[in-house]
GROMACS .gro file of C-alpha atoms in nm:
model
  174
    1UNK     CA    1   5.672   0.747  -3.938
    2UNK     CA    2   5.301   0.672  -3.988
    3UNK     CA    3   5.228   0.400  -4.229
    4UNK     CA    4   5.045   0.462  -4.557
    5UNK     CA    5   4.741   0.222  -4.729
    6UNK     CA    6   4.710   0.351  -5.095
    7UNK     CA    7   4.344   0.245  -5.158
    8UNK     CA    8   4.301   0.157  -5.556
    9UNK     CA    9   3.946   0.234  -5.604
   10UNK     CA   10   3.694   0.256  -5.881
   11UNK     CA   11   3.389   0.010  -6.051
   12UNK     CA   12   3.483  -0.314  -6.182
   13UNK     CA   13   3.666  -0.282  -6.492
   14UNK     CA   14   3.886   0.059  -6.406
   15UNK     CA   15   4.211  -0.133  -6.354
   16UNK     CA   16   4.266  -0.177  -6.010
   17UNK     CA   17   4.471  -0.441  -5.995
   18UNK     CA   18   4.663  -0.369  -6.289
   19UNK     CA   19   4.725  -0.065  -6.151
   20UNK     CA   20   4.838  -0.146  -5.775
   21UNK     CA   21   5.041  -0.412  -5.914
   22UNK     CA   22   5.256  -0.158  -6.067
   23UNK     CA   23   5.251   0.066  -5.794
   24UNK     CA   24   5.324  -0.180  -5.563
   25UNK     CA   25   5.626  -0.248  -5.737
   26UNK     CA   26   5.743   0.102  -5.832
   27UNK     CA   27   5.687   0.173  -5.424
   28UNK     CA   28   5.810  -0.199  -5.278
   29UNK     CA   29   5.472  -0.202  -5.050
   30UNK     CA   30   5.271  -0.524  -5.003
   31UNK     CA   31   4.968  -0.524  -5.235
   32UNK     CA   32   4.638  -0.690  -5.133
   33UNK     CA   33   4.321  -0.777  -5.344
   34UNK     CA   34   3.996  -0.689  -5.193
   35UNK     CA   35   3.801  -0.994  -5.346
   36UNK     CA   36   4.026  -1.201  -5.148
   37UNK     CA   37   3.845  -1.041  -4.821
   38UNK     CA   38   3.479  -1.125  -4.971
   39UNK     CA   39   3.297  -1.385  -4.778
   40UNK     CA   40   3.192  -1.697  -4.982
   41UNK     CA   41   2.859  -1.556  -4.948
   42UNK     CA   42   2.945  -1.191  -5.132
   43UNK     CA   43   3.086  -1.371  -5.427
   44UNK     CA   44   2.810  -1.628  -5.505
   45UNK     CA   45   2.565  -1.328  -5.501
   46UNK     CA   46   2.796  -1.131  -5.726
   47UNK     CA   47   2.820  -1.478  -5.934
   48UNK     CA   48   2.470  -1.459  -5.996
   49UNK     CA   49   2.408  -1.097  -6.060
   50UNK     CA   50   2.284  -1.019  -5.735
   51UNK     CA   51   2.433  -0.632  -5.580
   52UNK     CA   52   2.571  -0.631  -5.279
   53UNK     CA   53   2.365  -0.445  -4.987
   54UNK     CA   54   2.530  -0.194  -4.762
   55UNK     CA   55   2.530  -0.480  -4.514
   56UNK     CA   56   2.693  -0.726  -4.728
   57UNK     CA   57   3.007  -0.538  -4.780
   58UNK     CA   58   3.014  -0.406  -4.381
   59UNK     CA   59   3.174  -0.697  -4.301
   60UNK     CA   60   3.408  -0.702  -4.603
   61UNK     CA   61   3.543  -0.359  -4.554
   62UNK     CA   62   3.603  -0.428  -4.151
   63UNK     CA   63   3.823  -0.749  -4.259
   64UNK     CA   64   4.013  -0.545  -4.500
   65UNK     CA   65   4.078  -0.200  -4.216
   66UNK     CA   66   4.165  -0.508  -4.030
   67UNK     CA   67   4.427  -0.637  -4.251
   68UNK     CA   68   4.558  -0.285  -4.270
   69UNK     CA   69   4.579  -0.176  -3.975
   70UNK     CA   70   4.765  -0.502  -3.887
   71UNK     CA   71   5.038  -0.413  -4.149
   72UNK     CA   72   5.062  -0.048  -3.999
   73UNK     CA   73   5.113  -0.198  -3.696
   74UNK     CA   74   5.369  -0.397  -3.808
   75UNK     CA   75   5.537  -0.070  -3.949
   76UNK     CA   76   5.484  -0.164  -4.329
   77UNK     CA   77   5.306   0.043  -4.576
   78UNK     CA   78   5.017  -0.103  -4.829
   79UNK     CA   79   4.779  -0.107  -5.112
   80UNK     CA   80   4.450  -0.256  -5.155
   81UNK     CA   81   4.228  -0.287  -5.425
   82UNK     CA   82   3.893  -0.178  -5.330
   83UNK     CA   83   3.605  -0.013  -5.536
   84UNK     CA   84   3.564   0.182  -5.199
   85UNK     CA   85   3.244   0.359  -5.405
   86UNK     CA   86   3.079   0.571  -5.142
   87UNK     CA   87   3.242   0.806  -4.894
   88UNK     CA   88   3.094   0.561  -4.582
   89UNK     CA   89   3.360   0.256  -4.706
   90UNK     CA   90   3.611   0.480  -4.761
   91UNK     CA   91   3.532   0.638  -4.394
   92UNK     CA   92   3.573   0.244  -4.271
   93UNK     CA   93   3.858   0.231  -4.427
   94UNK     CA   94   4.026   0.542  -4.265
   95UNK     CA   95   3.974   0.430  -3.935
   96UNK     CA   96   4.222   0.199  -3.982
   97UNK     CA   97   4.579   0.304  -3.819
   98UNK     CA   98   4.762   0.360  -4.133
   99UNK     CA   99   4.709   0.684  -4.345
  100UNK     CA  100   4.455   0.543  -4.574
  101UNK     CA  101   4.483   0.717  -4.942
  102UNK     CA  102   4.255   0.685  -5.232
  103UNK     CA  103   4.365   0.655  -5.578
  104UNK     CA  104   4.009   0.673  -5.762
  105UNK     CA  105   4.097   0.523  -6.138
  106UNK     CA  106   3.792   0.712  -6.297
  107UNK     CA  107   3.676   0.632  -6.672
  108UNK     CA  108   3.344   0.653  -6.842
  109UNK     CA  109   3.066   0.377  -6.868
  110UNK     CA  110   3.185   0.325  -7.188
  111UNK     CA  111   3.555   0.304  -7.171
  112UNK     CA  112   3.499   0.039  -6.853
  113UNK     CA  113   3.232  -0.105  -7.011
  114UNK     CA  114   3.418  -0.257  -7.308
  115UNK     CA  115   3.684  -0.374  -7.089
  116UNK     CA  116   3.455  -0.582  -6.901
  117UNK     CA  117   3.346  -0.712  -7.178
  118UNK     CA  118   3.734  -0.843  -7.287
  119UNK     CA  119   3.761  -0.964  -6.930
  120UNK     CA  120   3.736  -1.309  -6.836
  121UNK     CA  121   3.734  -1.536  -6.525
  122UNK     CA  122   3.628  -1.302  -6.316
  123UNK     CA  123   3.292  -1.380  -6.078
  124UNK     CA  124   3.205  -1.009  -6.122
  125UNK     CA  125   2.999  -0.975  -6.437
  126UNK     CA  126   2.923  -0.663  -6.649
  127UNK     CA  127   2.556  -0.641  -6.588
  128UNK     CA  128   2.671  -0.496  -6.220
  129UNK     CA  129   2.813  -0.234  -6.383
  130UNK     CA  130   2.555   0.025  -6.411
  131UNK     CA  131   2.481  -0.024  -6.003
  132UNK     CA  132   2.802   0.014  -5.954
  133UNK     CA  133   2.840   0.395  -6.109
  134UNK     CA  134   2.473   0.430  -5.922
  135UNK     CA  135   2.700   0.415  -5.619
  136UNK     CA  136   2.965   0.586  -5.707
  137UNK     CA  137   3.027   0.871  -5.513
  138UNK     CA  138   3.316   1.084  -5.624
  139UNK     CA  139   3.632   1.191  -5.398
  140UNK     CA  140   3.536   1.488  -5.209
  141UNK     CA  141   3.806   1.746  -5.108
  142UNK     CA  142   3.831   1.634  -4.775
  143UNK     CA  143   3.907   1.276  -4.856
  144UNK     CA  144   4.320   1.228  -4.910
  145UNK     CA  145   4.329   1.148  -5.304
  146UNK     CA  146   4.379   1.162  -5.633
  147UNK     CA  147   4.147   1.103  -5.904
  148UNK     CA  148   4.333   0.981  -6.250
  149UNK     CA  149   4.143   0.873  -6.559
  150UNK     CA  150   4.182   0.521  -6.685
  151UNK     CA  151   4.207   0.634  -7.069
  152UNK     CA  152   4.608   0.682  -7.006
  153UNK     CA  153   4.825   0.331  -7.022
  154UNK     CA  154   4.831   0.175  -6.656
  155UNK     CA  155   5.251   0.279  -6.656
  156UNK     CA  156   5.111   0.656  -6.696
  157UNK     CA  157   4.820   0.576  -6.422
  158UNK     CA  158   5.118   0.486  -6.165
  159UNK     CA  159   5.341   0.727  -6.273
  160UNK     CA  160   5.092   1.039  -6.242
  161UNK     CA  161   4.988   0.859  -5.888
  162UNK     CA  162   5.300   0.822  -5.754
  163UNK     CA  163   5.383   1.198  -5.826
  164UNK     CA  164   5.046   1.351  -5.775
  165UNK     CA  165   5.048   1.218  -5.338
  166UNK     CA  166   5.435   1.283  -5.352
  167UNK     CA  167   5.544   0.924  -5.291
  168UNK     CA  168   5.910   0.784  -5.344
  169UNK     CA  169   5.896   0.506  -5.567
  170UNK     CA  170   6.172   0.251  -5.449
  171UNK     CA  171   6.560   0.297  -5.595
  172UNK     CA  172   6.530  -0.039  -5.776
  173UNK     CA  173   6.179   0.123  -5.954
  174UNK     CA  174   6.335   0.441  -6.030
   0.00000   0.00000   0.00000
């Protein structure tokens, strides 16, 4: 049996963590935060309202196939945060030796705005926001996904992800 990564993607603000919290405990897989894979470097330029290049992240996203492909390895099944925004990180991500998924928590500038605002202690601040829906390229049809809007309660965001790839949340979740 091939392991699985569910990738929890979207801008800063959509829930990510909230959400692969839950569905790491609904599914019993090991659930990893991409900021923790950021080099010192990436977060003091985030910090400061700086965007990360192309070449910043490169070496973010290869510690993070890394870590998955370790855990596939090791025959365990994952999820990672990751904003993941355009189809060449997600394409990093994939060649990684689980089955990487993407579970793209899509809301408007709005609705993510004005949790970003709420949101504290976080190094990522809310002016990046509008760069970060610049980069945002959708899910295409060829990418192995769902796409589930962040206006529903994060329970309903793991239950309609959980049912919509056809996963088997764990008998103590159920």
């Amino acid at each position: 049996m091939t392991s699985t990564c569910l990738v929890v993607m979207g801008v800063s603000g959509a829930g990510k963590s909230t959400v692969a919290q839950l569905l790491g405990q609904r599914l019993g897989w090991t659930t990893a935060e991409a900021d923790e894979f950021h080099p010192e470097a990436n977060i003091e330029k985030m910090t400061n309202g700086i965007p990360l290049t192309d070449a910043d992240r490169s070496p973010w996203l290869s510690t993070m196939r890394d870590w998955i492909t370790r855990r596939a390895e090791d025959g365990a099944s994952t999820i990672v945060t990751c904003s993941a925004l355009k189809r060449t990180y997600r394409d990093h991500l994939r060649r990684s030796r689980a089955r990487v998924r993407f579970v793209h928590l899509s809301g408007s500038a709005e609705t993510i705005g004005a949790r970003l605002t709420e949101r504290s202690g976080h190094f990522m601040p809310a002016s990046l926001l509008d760069s970060q829906f610049g980069d945002l390229e959708p899910l295409r049809p060829d990418e192995d996904g769902v796409v589930v809007d962040v206006t529903n309660p994060p329970e309903e965001v793991a239950r309609l992800t959980i049912t919509a790839l056809a996963l088997d949340a764990c008998p103590a979740a159920r």
